[in-house]
PDB file of C-alpha atoms and ligand atoms in Angstrom:
ATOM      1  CA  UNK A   1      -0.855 -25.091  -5.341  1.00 48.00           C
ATOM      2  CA  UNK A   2      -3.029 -22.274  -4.430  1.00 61.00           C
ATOM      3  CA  UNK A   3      -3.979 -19.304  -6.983  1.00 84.00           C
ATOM      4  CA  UNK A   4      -1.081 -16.341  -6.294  1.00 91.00           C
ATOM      5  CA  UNK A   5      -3.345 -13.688  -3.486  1.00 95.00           C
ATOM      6  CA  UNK A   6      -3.238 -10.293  -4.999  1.00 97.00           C
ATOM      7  CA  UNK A   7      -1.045  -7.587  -4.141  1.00 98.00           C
ATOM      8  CA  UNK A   8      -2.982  -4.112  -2.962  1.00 98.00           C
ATOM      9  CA  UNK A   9      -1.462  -1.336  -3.099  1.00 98.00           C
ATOM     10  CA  UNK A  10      -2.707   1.807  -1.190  1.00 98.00           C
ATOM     11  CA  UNK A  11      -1.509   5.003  -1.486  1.00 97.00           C
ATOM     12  CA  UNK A  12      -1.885   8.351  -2.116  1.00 94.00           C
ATOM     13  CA  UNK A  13      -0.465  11.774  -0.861  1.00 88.00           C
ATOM     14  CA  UNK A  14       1.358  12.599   2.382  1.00 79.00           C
ATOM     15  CA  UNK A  15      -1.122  13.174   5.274  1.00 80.00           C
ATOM     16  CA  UNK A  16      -4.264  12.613   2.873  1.00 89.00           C
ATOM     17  CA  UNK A  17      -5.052   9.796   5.793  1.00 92.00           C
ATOM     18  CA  UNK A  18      -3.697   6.601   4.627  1.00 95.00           C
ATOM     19  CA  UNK A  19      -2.573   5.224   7.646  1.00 94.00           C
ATOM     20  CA  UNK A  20      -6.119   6.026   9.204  1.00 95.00           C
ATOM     21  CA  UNK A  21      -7.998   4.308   6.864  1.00 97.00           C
ATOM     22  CA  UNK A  22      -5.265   1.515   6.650  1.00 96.00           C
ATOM     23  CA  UNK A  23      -6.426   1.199  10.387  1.00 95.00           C
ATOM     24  CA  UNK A  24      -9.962   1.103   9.660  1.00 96.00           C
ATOM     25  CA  UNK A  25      -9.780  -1.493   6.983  1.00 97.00           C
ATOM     26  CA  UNK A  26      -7.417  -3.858   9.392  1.00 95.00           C
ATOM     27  CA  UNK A  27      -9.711  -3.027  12.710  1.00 94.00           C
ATOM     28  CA  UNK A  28     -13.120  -5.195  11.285  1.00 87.00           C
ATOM     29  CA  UNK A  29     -12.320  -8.778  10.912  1.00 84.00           C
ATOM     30  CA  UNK A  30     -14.102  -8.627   7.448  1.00 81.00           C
ATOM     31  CA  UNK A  31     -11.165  -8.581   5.603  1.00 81.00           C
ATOM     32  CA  UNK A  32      -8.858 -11.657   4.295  1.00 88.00           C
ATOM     33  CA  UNK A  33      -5.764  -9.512   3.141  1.00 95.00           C
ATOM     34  CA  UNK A  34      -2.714  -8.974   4.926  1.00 96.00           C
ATOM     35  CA  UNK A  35      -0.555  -5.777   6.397  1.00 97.00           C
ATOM     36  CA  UNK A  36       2.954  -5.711   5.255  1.00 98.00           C
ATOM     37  CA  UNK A  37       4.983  -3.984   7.715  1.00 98.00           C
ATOM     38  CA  UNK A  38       7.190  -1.054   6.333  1.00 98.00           C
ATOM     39  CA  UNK A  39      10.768  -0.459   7.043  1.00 98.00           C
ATOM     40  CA  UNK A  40      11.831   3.396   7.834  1.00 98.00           C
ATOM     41  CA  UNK A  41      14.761   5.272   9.355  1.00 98.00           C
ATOM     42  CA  UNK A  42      12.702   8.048  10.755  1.00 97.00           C
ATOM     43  CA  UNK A  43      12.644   8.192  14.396  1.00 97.00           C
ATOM     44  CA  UNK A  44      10.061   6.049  16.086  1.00 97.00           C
ATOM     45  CA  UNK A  45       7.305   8.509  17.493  1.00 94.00           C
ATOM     46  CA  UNK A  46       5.542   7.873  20.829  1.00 95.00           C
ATOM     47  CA  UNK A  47       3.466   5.100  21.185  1.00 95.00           C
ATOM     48  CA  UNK A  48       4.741   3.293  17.916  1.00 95.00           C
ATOM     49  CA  UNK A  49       5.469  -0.481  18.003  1.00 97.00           C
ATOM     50  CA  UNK A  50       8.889  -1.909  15.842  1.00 98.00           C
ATOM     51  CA  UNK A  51       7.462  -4.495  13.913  1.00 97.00           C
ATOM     52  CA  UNK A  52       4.151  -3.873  14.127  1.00 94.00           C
ATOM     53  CA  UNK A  53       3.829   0.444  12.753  1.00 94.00           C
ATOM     54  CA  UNK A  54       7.140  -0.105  11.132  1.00 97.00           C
ATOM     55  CA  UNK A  55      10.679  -1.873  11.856  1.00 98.00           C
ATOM     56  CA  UNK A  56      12.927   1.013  12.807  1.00 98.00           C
ATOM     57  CA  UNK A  57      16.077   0.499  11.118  1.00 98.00           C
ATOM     58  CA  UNK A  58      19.018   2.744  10.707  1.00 98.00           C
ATOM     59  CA  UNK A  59      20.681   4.338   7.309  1.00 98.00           C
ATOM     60  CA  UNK A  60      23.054   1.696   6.963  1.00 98.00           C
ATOM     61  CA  UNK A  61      20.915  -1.604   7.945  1.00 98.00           C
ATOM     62  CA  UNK A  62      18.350  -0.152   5.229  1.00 98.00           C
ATOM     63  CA  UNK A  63      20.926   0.538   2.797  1.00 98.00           C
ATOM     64  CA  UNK A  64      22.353  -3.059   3.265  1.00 98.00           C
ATOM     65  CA  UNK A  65      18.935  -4.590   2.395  1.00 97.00           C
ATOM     66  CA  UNK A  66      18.836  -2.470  -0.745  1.00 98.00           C
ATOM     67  CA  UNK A  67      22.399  -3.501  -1.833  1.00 98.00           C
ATOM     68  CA  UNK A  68      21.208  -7.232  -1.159  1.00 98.00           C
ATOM     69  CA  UNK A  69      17.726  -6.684  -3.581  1.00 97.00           C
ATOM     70  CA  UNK A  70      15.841  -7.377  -0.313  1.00 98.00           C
ATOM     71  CA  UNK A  71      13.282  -4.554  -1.155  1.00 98.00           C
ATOM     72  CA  UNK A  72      10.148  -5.081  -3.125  1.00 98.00           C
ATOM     73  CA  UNK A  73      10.502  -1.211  -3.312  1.00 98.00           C
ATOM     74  CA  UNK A  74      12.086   1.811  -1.176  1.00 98.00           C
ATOM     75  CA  UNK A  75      11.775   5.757  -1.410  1.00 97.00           C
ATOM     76  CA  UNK A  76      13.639   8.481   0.340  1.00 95.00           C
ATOM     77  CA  UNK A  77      11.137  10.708   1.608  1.00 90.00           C
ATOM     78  CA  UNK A  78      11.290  13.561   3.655  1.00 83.00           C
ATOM     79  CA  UNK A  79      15.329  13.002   4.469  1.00 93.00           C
ATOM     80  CA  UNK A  80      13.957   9.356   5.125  1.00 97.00           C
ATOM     81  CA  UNK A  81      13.844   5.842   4.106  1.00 98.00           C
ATOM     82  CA  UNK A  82      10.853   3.855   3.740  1.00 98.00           C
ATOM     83  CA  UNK A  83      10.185   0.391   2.262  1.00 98.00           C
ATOM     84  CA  UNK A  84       8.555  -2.691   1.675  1.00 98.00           C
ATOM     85  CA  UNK A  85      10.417  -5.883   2.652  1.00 98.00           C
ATOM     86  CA  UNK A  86      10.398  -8.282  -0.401  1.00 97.00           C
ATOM     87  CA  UNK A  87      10.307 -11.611   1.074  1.00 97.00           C
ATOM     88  CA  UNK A  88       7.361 -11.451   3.354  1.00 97.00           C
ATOM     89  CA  UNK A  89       5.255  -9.751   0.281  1.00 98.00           C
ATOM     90  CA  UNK A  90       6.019 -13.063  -1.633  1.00 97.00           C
ATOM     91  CA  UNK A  91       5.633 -15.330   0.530  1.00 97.00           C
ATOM     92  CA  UNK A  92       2.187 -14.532   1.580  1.00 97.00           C
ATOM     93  CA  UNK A  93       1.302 -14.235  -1.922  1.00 97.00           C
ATOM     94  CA  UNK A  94       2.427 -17.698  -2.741  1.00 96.00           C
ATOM     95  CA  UNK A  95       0.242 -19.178   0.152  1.00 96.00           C
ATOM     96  CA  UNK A  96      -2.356 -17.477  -1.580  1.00 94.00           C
ATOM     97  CA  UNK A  97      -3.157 -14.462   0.562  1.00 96.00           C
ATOM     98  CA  UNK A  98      -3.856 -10.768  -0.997  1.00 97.00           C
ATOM     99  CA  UNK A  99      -1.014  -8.766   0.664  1.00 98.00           C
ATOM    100  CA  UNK A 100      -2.343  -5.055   1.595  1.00 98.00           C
ATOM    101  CA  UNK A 101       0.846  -2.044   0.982  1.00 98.00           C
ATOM    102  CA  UNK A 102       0.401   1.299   2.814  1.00 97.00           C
ATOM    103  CA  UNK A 103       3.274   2.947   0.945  1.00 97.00           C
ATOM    104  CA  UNK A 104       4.226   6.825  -1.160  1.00 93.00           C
ATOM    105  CA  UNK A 105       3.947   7.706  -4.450  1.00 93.00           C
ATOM    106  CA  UNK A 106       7.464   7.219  -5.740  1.00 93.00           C
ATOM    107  CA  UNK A 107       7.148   3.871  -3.797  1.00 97.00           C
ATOM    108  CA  UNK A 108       3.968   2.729  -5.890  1.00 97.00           C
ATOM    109  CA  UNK A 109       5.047   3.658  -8.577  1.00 96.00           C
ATOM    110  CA  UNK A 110       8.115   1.105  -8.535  1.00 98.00           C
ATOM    111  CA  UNK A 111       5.385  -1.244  -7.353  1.00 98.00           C
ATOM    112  CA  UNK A 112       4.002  -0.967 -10.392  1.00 97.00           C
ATOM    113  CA  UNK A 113       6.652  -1.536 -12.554  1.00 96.00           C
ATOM    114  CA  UNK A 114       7.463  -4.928 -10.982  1.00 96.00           C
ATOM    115  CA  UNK A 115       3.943  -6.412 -10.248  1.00 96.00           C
ATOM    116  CA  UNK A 116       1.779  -5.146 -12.938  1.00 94.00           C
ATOM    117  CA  UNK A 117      -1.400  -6.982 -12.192  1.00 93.00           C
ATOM    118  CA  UNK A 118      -1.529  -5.620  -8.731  1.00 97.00           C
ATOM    119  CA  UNK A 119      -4.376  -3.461  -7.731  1.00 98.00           C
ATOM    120  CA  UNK A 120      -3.441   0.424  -7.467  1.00 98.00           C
ATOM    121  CA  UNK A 121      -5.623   2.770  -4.975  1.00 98.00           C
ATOM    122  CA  UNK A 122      -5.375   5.750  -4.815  1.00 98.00           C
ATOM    123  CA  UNK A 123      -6.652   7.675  -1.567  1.00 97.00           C
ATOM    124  CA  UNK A 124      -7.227  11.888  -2.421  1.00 94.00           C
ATOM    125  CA  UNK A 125      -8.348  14.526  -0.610  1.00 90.00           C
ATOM    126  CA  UNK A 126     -11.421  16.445  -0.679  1.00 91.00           C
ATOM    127  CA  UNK A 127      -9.230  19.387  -1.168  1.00 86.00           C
ATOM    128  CA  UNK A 128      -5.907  20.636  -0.317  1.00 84.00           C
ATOM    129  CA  UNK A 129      -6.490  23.039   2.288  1.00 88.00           C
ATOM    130  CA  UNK A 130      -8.237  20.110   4.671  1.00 84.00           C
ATOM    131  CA  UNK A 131      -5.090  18.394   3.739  1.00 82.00           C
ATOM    132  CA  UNK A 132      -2.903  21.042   5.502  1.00 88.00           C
ATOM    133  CA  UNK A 133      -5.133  21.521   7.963  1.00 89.00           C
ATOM    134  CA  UNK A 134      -4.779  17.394   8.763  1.00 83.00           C
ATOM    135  CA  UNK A 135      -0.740  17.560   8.767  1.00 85.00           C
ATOM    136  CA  UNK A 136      -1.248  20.555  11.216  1.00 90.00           C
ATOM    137  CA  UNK A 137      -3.801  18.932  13.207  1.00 90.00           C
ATOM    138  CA  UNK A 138      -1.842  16.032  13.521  1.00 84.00           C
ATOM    139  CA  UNK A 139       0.853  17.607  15.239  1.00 85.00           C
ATOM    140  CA  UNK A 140       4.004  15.229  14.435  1.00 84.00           C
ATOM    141  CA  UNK A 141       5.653  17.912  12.307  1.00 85.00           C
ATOM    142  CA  UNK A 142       7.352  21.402  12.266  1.00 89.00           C
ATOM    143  CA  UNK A 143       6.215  23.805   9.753  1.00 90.00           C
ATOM    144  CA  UNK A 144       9.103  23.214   7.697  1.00 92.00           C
ATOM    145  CA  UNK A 145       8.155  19.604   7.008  1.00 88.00           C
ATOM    146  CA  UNK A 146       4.342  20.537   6.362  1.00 88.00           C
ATOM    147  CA  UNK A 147       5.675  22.870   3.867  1.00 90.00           C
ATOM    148  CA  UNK A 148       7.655  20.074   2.326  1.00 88.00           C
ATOM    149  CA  UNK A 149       4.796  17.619   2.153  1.00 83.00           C
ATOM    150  CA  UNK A 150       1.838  19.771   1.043  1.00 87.00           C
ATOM    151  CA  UNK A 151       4.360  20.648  -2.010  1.00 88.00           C
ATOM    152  CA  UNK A 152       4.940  17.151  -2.749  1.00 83.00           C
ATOM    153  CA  UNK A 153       1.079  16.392  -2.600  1.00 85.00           C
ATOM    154  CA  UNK A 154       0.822  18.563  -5.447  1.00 88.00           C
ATOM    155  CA  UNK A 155       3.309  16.709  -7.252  1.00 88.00           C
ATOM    156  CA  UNK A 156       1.509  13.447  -5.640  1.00 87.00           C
ATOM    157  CA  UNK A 157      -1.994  14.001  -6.610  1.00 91.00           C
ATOM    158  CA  UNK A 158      -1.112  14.505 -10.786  1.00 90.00           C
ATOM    159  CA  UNK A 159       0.292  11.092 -10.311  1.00 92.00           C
ATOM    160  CA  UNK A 160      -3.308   9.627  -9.767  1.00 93.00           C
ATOM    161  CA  UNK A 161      -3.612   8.595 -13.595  1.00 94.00           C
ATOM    162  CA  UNK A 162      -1.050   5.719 -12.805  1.00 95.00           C
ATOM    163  CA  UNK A 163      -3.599   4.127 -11.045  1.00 97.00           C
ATOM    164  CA  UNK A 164      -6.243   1.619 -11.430  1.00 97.00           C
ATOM    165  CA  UNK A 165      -8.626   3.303  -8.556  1.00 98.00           C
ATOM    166  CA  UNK A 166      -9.265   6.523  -6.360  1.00 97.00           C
ATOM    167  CA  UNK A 167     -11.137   7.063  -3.589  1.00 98.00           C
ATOM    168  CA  UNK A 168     -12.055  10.263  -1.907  1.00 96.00           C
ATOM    169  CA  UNK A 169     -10.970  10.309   1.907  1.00 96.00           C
ATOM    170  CA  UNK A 170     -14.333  12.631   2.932  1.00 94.00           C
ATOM    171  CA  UNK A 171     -15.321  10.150   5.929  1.00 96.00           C
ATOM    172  CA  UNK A 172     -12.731   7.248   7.146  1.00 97.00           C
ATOM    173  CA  UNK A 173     -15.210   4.883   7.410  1.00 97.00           C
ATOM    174  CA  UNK A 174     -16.844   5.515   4.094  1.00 98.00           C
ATOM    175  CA  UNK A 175     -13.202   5.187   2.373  1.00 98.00           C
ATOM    176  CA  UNK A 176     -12.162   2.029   4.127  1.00 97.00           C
ATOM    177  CA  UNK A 177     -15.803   0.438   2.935  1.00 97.00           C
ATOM    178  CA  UNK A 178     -14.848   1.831  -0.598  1.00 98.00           C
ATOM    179  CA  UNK A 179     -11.108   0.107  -0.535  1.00 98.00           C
ATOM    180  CA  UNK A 180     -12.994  -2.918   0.645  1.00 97.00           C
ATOM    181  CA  UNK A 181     -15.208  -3.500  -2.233  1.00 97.00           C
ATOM    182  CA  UNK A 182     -12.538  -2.532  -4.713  1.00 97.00           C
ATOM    183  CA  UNK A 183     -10.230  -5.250  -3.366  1.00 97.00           C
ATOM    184  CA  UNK A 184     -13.227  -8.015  -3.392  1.00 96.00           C
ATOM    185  CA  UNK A 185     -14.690  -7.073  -6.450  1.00 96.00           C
ATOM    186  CA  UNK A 186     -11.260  -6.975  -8.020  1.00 96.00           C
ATOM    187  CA  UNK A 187     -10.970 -11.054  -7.161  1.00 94.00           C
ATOM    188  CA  UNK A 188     -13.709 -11.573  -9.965  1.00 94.00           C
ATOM    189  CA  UNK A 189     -12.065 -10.148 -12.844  1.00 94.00           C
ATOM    190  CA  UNK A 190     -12.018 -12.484 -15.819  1.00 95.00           C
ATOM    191  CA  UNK A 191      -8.269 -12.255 -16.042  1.00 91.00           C
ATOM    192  CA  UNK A 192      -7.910 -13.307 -12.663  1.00 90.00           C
ATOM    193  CA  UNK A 193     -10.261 -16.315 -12.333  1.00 91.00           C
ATOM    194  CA  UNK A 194      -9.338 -17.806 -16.223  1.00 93.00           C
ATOM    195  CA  UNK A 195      -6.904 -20.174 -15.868  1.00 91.00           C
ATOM    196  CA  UNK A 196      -8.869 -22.323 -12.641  1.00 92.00           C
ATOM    197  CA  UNK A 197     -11.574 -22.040 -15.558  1.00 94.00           C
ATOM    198  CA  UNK A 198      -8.975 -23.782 -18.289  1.00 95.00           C
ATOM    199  CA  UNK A 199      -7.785 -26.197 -16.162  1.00 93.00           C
ATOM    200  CA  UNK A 200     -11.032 -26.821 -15.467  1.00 94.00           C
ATOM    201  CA  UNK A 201     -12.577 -27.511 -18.963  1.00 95.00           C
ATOM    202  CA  UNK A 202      -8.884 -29.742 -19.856  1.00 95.00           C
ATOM    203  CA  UNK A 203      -9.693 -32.096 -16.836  1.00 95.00           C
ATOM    204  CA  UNK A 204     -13.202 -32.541 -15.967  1.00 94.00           C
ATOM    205  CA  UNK A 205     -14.074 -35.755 -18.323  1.00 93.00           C
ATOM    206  CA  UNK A 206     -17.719 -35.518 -20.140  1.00 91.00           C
ATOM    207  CA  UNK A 207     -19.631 -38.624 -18.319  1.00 90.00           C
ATOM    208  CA  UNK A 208     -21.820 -40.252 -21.044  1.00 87.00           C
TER     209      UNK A 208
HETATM  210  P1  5GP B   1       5.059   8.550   8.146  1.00 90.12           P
HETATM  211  O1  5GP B   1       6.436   9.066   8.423  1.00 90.12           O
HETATM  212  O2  5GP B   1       4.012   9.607   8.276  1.00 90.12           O
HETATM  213  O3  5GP B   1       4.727   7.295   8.923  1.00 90.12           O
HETATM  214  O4  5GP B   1       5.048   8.087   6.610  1.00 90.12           O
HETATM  215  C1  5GP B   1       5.447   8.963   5.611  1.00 90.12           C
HETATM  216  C2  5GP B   1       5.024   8.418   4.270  1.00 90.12           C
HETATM  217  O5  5GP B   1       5.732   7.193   3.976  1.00 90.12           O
HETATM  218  C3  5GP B   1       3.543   8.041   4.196  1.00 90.12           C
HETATM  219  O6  5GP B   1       3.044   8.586   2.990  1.00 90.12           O
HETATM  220  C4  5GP B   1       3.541   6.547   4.189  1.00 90.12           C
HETATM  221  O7  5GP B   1       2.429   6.028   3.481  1.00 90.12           O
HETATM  222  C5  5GP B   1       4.826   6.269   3.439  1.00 90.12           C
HETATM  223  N1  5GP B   1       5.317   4.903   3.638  1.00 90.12           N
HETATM  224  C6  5GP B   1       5.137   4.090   4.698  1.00 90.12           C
HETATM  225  N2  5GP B   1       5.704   2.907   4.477  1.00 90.12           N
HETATM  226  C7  5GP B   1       6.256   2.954   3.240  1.00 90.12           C
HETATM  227  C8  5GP B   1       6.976   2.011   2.428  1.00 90.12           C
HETATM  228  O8  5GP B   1       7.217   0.865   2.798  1.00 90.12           O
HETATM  229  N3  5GP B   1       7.386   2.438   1.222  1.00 90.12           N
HETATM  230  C9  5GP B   1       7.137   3.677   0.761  1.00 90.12           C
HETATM  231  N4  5GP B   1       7.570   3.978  -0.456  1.00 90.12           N
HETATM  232  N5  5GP B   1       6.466   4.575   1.477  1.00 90.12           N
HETATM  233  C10 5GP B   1       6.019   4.231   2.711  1.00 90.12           C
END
C-alpha cells in the first residue's frame, strides 16, 4: 500500500484572499495535491459551479450529513454552513494523494483536533484595513456582513498560534509560491519519511 498523502489545510481570516490564492496554487499544473470541494448552504452567487466552487446544499441535507458523522469538519459562519465532506478527504489520502482544504478558522481548528499531523497554513493580511478594503472591493456583501467578518478576523488572526505556518497574502502569486514550498518541503520531514526507512533496513538482506 501506498504511504497515507498529507492533508493541507489552508486557512486564514474571512476575505484575507484564500480562495484567490487557492486558485493560483490549483491554476499551474505544478502541483500533485488535490481540491476538496466544500459543502455550504449560502446561496450560490453568479457564475459559481455546484460541485466544483462548492455543492449547494440546503439546512436540512447538511444537517443530515452531520447527524450521519459524514463531515470531516463543519462551521456555521455568517448564518451559514460550510464543510468538508469526510469520505472523499480519506479516500484520496489512502491512494496516497496530499488532499488541499480551503476552509475557516473554527473549521481548522476541528481539523486539527482529528488529523494532527496535517499541515496548518495560515494565510494573513498585510493589515486590516486592506482587508476591509478587499471585502468591499469584492462586492458580494452588504455592509452589515463586512462588519460581521472584519470583527471575526480579529478574533481569526489571534488564532494564528494554532498553526504550523503563515504566510503573508502581499502579492497572490508570491503567496501561492510560498504555500507551494511549504507543502513540498513538508513531504521531507523525518517523521514523515521514517517508517519506508524501517521497513527498509528490516528487509533489505546484507549480500556478502
Ligand atoms: P464564502 O462564502 O466567501 O465562499 O466563504 C466563507 C468562508 O467559509 C471562507 O472563509 C471560506 O474559506 C470558508 N469555507 C469554505 N469552505 C469551507 C469548509 O468546508 N469548512 C469551513 N469550516 N469553512 C469553509
Amino acid at each position: 500500500m501506498s504511504e497515507r498523502g498529507l492533508l493541507i489545510v489552508f486557512s486564514g481570516p474571512s476575505g484575507v484572499g484564500k480562495g484567490t490564492v487557492r486558485q493560483e496554487i490549483f491554476s499551474t499544473p505544478d502541483h500533485k495535491f488535490e481540491y476538496s470541494v466544500s459543502m455550504t448552504t449560502r446561496p450560490q452567487r453568479p457564475g459559481e459551479v455546484d460541485g466544483v466552487d462548492y455543492f449547494f446544499r440546503t439546512r436540512e441535507e447538511f444537517e443530515e450529513l452531520i447527524k450521519k458523522g459524514q463531515m470531516l469538519e463543519y462551521a456555521e459562519y455568517v448564518g451559514n454552513y460550510y464543510g468538508t465532506p469526510l469520505t472523499y478527504v480519506n479516500e484520496t489520502l489512502d491512494k496516497g494523494i496530499d488532499v488541499f482544504l480551503e476552509i475557516e478558522v473554527q473549521g481548522a481548528l476541528q481539523v486539527k483536533n482529528k488529523v494532527p499531523d496535517g499541515v496548518f497554513i495560515f494565510l494573513t493580511p498585510p493589515d486590516l484595513a486592506e482587508l476591509q478594503e478587499r471585502l468591499v472591493g469584492r462586492g458580494t456583501d452588504s455592509q452589515e456582513v463586512i462588519a460581521q467578518r472584519i470583527e471575526k478576523a480579529k478574533e481569526e488572526i489571534s488564532l494564528m498560534r494554532e498553526y504550523d505556518y503563515a504566510v503573508v497574502n502581499d502579492f497572490v502569486p508570491l503567496a501561492a509560491e510560498r504555500v507551494k514550498r511549504i507543502i513540498e518541503t513538508e513531504h521531507f520531514r523525518v517523521e514523515r519519511v521514517i517508517g519506508r526507512y524501517d521497513k527498509m533496513i528490516k528487509e533489505t538482506k546484507v549480500v556478502r
